[in-house]
XYZ file of C-alpha atoms in Angstrom:
568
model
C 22.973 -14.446 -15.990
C 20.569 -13.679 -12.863
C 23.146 -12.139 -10.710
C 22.132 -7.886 -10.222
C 25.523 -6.251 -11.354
C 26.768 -3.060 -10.523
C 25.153 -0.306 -11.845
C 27.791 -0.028 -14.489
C 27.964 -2.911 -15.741
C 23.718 -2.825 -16.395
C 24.512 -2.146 -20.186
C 26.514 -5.823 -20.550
C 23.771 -8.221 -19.412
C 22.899 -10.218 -22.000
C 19.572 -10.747 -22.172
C 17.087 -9.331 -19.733
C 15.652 -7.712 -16.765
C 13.005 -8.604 -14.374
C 11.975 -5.772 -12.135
C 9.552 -7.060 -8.753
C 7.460 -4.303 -7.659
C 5.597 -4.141 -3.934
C 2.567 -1.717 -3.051
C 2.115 -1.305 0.322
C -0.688 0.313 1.067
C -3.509 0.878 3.855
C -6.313 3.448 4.159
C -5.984 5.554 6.894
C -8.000 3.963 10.127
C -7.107 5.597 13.177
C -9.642 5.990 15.869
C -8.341 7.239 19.182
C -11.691 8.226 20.559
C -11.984 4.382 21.190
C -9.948 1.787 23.822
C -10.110 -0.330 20.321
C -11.154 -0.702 16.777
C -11.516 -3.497 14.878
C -10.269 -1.640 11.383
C -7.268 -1.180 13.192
C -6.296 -4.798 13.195
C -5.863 -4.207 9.318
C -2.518 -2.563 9.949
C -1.975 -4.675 12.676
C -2.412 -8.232 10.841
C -0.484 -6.836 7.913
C 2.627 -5.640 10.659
C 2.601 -9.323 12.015
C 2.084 -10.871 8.923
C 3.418 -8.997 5.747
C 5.627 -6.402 6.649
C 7.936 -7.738 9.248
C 8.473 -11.065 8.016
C 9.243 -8.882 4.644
C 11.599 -7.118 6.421
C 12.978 -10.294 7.917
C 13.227 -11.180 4.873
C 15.518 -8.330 4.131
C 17.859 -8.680 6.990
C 18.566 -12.553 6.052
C 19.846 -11.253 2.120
C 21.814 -8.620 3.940
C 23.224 -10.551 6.281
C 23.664 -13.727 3.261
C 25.289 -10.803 1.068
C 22.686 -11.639 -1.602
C 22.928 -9.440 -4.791
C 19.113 -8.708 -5.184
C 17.032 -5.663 -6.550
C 13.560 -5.027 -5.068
C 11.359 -2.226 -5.046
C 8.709 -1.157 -2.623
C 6.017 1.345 -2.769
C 5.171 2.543 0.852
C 1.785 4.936 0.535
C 1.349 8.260 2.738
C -0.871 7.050 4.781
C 0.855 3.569 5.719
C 3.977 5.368 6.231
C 2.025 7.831 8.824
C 0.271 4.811 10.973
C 3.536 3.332 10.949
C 5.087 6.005 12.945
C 1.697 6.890 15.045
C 3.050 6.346 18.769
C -0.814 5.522 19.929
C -1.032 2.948 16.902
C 2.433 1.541 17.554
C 1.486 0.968 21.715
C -2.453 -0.588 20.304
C 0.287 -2.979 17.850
C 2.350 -4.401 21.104
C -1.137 -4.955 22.769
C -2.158 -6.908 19.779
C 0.975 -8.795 19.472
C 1.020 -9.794 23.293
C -2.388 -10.962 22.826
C -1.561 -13.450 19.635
C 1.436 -14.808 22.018
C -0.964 -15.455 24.512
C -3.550 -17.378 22.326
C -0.487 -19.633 21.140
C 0.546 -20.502 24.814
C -3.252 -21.365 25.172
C -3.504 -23.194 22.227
C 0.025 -25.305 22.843
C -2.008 -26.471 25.928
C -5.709 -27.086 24.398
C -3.991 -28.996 21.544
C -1.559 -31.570 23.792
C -3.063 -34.428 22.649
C -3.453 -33.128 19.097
C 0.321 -33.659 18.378
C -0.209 -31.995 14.581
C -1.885 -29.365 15.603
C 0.306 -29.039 18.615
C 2.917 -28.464 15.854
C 1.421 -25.537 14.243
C 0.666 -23.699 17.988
C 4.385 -24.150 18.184
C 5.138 -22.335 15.158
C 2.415 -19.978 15.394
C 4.418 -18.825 19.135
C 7.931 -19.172 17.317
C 6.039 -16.826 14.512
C 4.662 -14.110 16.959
C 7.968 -14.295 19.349
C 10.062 -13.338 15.932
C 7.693 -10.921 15.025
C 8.105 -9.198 18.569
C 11.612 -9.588 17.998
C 12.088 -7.914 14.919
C 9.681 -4.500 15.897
C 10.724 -4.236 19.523
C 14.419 -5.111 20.112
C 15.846 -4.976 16.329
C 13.852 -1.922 14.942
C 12.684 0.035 18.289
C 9.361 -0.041 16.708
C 10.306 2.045 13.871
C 9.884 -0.041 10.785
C 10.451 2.583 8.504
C 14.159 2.760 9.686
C 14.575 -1.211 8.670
C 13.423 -0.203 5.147
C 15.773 3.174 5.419
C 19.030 0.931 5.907
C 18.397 -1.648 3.343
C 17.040 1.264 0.531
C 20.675 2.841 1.992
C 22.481 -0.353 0.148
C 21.244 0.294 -3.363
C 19.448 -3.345 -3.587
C 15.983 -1.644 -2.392
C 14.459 1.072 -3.679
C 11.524 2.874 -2.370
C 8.596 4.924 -3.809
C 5.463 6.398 -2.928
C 1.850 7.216 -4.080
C -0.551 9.419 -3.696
C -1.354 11.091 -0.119
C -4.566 8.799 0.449
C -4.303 6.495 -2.434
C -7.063 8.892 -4.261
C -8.080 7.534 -7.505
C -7.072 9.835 -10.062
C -8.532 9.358 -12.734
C -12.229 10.206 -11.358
C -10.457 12.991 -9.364
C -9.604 14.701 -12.377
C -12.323 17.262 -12.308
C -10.264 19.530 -10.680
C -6.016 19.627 -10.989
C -6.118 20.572 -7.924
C -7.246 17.684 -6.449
C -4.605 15.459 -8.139
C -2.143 18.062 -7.687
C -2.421 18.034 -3.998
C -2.927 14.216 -4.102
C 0.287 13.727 -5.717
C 2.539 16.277 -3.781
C 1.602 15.333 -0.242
C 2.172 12.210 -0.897
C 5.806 12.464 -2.363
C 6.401 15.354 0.582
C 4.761 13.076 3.161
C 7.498 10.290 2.173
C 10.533 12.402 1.770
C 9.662 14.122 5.290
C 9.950 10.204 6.478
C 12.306 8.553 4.668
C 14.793 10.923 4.024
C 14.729 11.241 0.218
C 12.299 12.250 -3.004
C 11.216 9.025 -5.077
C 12.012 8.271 -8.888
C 8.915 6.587 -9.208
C 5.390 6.500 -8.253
C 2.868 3.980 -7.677
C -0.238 5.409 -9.445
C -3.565 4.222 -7.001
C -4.828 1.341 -8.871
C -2.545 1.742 -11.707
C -5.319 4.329 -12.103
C -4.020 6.859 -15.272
C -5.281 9.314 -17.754
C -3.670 11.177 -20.430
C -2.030 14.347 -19.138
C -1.420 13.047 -15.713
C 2.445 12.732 -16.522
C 2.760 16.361 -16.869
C 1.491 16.597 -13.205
C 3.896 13.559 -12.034
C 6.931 15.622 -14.232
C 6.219 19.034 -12.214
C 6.529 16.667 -9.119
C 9.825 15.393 -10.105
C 8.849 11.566 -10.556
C 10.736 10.036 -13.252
C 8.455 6.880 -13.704
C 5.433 5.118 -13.084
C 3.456 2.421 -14.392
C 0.310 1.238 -15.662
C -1.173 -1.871 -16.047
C -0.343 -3.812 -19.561
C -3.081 -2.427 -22.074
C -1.836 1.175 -20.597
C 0.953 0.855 -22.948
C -0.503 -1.519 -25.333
C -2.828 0.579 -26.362
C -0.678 3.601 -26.185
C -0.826 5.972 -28.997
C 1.363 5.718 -30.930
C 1.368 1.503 -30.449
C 4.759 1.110 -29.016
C 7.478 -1.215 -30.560
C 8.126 -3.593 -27.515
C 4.665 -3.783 -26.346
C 5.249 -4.518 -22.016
C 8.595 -5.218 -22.140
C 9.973 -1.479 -22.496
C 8.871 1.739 -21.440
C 7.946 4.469 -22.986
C 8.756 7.881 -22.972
C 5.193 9.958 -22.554
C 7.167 13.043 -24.471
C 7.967 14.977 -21.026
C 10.894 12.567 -20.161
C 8.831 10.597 -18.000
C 8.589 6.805 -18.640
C 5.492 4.430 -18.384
C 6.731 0.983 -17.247
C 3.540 -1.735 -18.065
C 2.371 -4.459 -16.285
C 3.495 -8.051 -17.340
C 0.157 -10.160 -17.626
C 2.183 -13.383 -17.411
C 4.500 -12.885 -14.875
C 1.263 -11.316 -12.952
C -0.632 -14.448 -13.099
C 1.655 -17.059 -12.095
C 1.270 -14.930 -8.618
C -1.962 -13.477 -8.483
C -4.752 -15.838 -9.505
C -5.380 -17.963 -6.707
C -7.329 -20.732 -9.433
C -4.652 -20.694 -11.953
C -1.760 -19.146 -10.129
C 0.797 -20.328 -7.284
C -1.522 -19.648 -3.918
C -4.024 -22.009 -5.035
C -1.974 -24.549 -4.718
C -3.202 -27.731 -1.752
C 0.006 -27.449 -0.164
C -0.356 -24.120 0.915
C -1.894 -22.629 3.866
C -5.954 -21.717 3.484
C -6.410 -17.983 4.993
C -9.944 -18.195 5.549
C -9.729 -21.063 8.326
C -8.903 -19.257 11.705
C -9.474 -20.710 14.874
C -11.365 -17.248 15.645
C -14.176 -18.496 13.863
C -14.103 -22.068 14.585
C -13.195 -22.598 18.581
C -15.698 -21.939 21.193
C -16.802 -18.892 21.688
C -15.949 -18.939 25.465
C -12.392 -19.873 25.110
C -11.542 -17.682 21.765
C -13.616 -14.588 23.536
C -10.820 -12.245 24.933
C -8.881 -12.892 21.665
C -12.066 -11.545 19.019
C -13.773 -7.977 18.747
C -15.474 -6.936 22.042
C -15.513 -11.262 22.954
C -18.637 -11.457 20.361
C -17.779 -10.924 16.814
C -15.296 -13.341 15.182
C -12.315 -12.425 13.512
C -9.249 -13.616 11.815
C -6.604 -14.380 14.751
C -3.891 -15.474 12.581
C -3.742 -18.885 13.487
C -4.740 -21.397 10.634
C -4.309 -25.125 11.249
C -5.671 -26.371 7.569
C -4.163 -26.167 4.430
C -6.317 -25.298 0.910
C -8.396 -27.888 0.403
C -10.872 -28.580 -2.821
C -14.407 -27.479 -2.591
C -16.636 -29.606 -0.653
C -13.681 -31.543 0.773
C -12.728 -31.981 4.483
C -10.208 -29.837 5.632
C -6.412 -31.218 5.891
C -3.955 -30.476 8.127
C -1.406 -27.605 7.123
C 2.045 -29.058 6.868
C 4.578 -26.048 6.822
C 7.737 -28.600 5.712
C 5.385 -29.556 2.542
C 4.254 -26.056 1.816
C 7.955 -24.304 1.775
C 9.187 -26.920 -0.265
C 6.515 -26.244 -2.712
C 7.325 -22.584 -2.397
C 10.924 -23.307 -3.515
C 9.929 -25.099 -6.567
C 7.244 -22.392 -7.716
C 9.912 -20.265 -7.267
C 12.116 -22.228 -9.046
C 9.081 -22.344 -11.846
C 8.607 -18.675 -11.582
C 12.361 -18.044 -12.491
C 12.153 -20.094 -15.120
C 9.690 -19.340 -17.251
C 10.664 -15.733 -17.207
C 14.145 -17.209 -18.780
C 11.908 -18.391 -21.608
C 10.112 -15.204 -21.589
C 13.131 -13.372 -22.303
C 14.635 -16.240 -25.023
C 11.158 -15.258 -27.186
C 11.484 -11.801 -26.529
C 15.000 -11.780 -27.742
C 14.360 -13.165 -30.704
C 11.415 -10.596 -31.107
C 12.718 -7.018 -30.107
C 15.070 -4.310 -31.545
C 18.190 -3.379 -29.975
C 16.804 -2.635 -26.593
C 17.129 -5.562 -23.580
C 13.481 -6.300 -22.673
C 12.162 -5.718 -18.743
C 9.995 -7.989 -17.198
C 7.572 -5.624 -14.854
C 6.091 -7.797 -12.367
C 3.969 -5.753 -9.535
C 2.517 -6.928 -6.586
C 0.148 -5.764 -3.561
C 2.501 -6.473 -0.774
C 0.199 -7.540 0.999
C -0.354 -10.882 -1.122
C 2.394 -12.102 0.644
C 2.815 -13.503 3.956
C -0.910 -12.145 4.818
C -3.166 -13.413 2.039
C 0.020 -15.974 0.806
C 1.478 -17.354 3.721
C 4.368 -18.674 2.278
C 4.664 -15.648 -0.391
C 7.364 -13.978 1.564
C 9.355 -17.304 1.367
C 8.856 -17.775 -1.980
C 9.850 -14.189 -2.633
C 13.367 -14.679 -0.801
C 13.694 -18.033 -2.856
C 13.015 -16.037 -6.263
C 15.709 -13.123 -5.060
C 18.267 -15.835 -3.991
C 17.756 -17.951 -7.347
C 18.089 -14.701 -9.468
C 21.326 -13.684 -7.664
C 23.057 -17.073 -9.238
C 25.081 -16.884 -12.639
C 22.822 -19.717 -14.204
C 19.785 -17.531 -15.786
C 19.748 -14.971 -18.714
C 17.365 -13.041 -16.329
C 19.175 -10.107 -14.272
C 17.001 -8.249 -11.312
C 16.887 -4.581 -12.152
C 14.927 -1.812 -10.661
C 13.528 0.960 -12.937
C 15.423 3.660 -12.003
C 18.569 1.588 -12.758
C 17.300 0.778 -16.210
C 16.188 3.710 -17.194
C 20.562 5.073 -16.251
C 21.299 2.652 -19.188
C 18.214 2.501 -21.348
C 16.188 5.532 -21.524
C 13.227 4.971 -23.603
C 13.715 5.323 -27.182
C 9.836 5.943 -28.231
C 7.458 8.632 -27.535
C 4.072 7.597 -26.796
C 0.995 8.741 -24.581
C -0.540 5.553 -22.489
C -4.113 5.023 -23.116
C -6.499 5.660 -20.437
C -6.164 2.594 -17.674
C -6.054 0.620 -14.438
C -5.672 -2.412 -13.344
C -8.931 -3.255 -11.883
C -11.654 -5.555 -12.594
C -11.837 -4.783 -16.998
C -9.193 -2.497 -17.092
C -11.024 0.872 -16.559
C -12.931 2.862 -13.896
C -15.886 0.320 -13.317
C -14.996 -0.918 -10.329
C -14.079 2.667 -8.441
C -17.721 4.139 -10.140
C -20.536 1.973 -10.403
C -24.115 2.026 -8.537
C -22.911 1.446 -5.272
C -20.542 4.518 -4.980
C -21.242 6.782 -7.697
C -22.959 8.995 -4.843
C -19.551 9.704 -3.911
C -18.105 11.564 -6.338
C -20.327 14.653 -6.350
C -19.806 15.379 -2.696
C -16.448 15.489 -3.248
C -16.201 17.476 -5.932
C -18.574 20.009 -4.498
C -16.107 19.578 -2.030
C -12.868 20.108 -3.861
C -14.778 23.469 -5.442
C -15.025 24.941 -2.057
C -11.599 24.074 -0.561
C -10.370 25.960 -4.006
C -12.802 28.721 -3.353
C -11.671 29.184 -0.035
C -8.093 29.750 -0.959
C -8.860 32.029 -3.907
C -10.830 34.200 -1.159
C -8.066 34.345 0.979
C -5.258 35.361 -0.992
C -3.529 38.603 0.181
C -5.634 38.904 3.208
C -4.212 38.477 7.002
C -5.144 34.483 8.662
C -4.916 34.003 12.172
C -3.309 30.879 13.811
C -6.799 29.326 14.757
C -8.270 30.288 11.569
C -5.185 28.700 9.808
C -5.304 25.577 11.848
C -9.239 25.251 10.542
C -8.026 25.541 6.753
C -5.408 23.526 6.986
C -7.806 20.612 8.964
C -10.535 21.092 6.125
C -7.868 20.404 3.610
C -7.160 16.970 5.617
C -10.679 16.442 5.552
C -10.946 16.572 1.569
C -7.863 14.682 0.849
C -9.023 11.779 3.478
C -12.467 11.853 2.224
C -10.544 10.879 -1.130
C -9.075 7.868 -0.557
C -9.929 4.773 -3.036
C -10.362 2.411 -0.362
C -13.511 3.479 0.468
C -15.568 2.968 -3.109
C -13.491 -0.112 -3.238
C -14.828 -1.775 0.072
C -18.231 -0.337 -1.227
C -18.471 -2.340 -4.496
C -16.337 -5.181 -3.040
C -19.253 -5.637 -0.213
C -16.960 -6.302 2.558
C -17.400 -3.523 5.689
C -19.715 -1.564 3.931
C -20.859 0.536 6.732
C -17.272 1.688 7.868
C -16.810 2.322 4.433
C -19.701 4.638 4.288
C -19.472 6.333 7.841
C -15.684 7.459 6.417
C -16.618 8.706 3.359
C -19.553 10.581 5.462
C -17.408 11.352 8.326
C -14.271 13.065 6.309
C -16.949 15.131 4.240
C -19.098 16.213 7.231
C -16.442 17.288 8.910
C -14.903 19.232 5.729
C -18.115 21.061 5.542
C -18.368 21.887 9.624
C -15.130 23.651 8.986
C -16.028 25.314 5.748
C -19.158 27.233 7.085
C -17.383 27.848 10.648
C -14.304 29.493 8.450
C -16.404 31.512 6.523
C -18.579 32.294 9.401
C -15.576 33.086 11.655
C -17.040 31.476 14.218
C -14.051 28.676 14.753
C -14.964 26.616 17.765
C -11.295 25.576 19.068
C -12.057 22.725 21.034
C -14.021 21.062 18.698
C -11.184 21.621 15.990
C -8.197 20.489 17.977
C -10.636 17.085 18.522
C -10.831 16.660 14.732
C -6.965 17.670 14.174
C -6.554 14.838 17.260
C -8.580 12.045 15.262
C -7.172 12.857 11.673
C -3.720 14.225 12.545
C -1.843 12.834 9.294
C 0.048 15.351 6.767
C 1.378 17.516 9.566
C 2.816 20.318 6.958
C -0.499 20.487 4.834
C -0.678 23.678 3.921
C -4.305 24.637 2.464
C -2.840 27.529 -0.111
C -1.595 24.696 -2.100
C -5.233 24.389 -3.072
C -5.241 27.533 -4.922
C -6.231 26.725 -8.355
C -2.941 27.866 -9.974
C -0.653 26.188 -7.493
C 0.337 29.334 -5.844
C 0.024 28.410 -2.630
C 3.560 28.316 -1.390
C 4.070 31.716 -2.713
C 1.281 33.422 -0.370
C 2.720 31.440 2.451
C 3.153 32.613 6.390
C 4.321 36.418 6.129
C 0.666 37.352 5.893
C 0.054 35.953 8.936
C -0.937 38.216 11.508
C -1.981 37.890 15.129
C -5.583 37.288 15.948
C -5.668 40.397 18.095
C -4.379 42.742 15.360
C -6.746 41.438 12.618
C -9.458 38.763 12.277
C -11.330 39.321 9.114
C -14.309 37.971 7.751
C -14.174 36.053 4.839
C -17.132 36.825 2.237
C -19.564 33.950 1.123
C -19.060 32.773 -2.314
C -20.917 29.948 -2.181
């Protein structure tokens, strides 16, 4: 059966699990030194179009009493821009303006009665979405994903504090160390709790790394599927159990199938003609004049969220999106999606020892409703169908399975991700393997620095300076940056942050060991990159002794500002 039972009753389903996994994740783009910034419309299209209808999505089960299990990965650094009060007023501005373009375009398309159909739903689309953020959830999304997590049907997990790519940050423990524990203390500070699990950055592991994710309390995480197929020693169940790395900490795999149905857009479910195409926008195909105040300083196109065509074969002319069509096909691939993980589990009966196989089927959240317009709709039809007592399929998250199935075998994952061939190509290659020894250099001298000042007296200002250069590193970090770099999208804003978070690392460096801390210029900086608000830069210490050397040695400028000896 489909329906999610009790917690109790886990151990009598007879057949199997499927367990639907969301990452939703950002980088970190915040630029108040400017009226606006286009990189900001990244959060701001992913508010209007993934998260809140997700959370819409949420309310309707709740309010349906729909027996579901879901789990969602919220990063650091979404989490933080989601409760920014300048980002959240720059998000009402941005909505306002999207309700205004519909009103325009219910006008411009009156005698264009389907198109005057879609300007209708595109204002019905933005008025919910206003809805939802300003009068249900005060602006405060995190709150809508508190109450439902609060039920037991959602749970919620984290990643690392920037979404840093381990594996190539393993040069110094540190580094991942710091990665890992600001992000889990960045989420319990906002949600309320400590995660079971953890959304490694790209699926991104390397042997060893569980004994970092054990010290941090995580009980599981996963890995994409040759992670555990490869595994040494070659586990039993190949996907469709976890294993137990030998530290009590389970590796949950990637289902390849499952995976495809949703993310190829050729072979997979958003391909289909009946869905919506994302890449026609009126913001690139209307007048300039009339789409001007509604586009990036009324010159440079972009993406306004209105799309009147649906996908269409190559070298075709465009047809005319019709949402009635699309949702219905959304309820059959749904219906095909549910399906064919019931035969799934009917071979892998037949196949497996004694324990119940788990389908593990993880998803960027951002697939749907943004890049998948109908994905959110087709995700409430898959939860709804698997809460009916007709499938052999039961939703499960992994913290529930592992309460009635702890992994039986011991085995290390093999070296992984789930990028383009399965390893580190696509994070190091010739278009960002500059990166990697500025930031180790980097890393070296943030560790330096807090060997050097061990036992001796910090002042507030120089304090506030350490604590800002650790931001730096950690922000300099993040994936997304050799991602956009190999990817070829916004190159240049990939390589001014890179440039940015390091130059301003080493600015504070040589004014700390210098002593010669220029306030105003480091409150700007801690204004413009004010995430992690408890960072504490002794965590950096190469043995992880940071919180043990904490704030009784600090002192008041006045009584003793030392200088802190060169060792570069």
């Amino acid at each position: 059966m489909t329906k999610s039972l009790p917690r109790s009753d886990y151990a009598s389903c007879r057949q199997g699990f499927l367990s639907i996994i969301l990452h939703a994740h950002l980088p970190y783009v915040r630029h108040p030194e400017y009226d606006s910034f286009f990189e900001e419309n990244w959060l701001f299209e992913a508010m209007t179009e993934c998260y809140l209808p997700l959370i819409g999505m949420l309310d309707r089960l709740h309010s349906d009493n729909v027996d579901y299990r879901l789990t969602l990965s919220l990063s650091p650094t979404l989490i933080s821009m989601l409760r920014d009060d300048l980002l959240q007023t720059r998000y009402l501005k941005y909505l306002h303006s999207r309700l205004e373009l519909a009103e325009k375009e219910l006008i411009r398309t009156r005698k264009q009665p389907e198109y005057q159909k879609l300007a209708r739903l595109y204002r019905r689309f933005f008025l919910n979405a206003l809805s939802i953020y300003q009068e249900r959830y005060q602006g405060d999304l995190l709150t809508a994903f508190k109450k439902h997590q609060a039920t037991g049907k959602l749970e919620l997990i984290t990643t690392a504090a920037t979404h840093g790519f381990l594996p190539l940050l393993n040069v110094s423990e540190a580094a991942v160390r710091n990665q890992i524990n600001t992000g889990i203390a960045t989420f319990k500070s906002n949600l309320g709790c400590t995660p079971n699990g953890f959304w490694l950055p790209e699926c991104g592991y390397y042997p060893g790394l569980e004994t970092v994710l054990a010290d941090a309390g995580i009980k599981y995480f996963f890995v994409d599927s040759h992670g555990v197929m490869d595994a040494n020693p070659q586990p039993r169940n190949s996907v469709y159990t976890p294993i137990n790395c030998g530290n009590g900490v389970a590796a949950f795999a990637r289902d390849p199938e499952s995976s495809k149905q949703v993310w190829s857009a050729k072979e997979g479910y958003p391909g289909d003609f009946d869905y919506r195409e994302y890449y026609s926008d009126i913001g690139f195909e209307l007048d300039l004049d009339y789409i001007a105040p509604y586009i990036l300083d009324g010159e440079t196109r972009i993406n306004t969220g209105i799309k009147y065509h649906r996908v269409t074969g190559e070298n075709l002319p465009k047809q005319v999106y019709n949402p009635r069509q699309a949702l219905a096909k959304a309820y059959e691939h749904a219906q095909d999606f549910i399906d064919k993980r019931q035969q799934q589990i009917d071979r892998l009966g037949a196949a497996m020892d004694e324990s119940q196989p788990i389908i593990v089927a993880p998803y960027d959240a951002e697939l749907f409703g943004h890049w998948w317009y109908e994905g959110t709709y087709w995700l409430e039809c898959v939860l709804r169908l698997a809460s009916k007592d007709t499938h052999g399929v039961q939703l499960a998250s992994c913290s529930d399975y592992l309460k009635q199935q702890p992994p039986a075998q011991i085995a290390t994952p093999a070296a992984s991700t789930w990028g383009d061939q399965g390893y580190s190509s696509y994070w190091i290659n010739e278009t960002n393997d500059w990166i990697y020894p500025l930031l180790h250099k980097a890393e070296q001298e943030m560790e330096q620095l807090a060997r050097d000042i061990q036992g001796l007296a910090v002042t507030p200002l120089q304090r506030r300076a350490l604590n800002q250069a650790a931001r730096s590193i950690l922000l300099a970090q993040a994936s997304d940056w050799p991602f956009i770099l190999k990817s070829g999208t916004t190159i240049d804003y990939a390589n001014k942050r890179i440039t940015d978070h390091l130059a301003r690392f080493n600015y504070l460096h040589d004014s700390i060991r210098k002593n010669r801390i220029n306030e105003r210029y480091l409150t700007a900086l801690e204004i413009m990159d004010n995430i992690f608000p408890d960072i504490d830069f002794q965590d950096y210490h190469p043995l992880g002794v940071g919180k043990n050397i904490k704030s009784d040695r600090l002192q008041d400028a006045a009584q003793h500002v030392p200088d802190i000896v060169s060792h570069r």
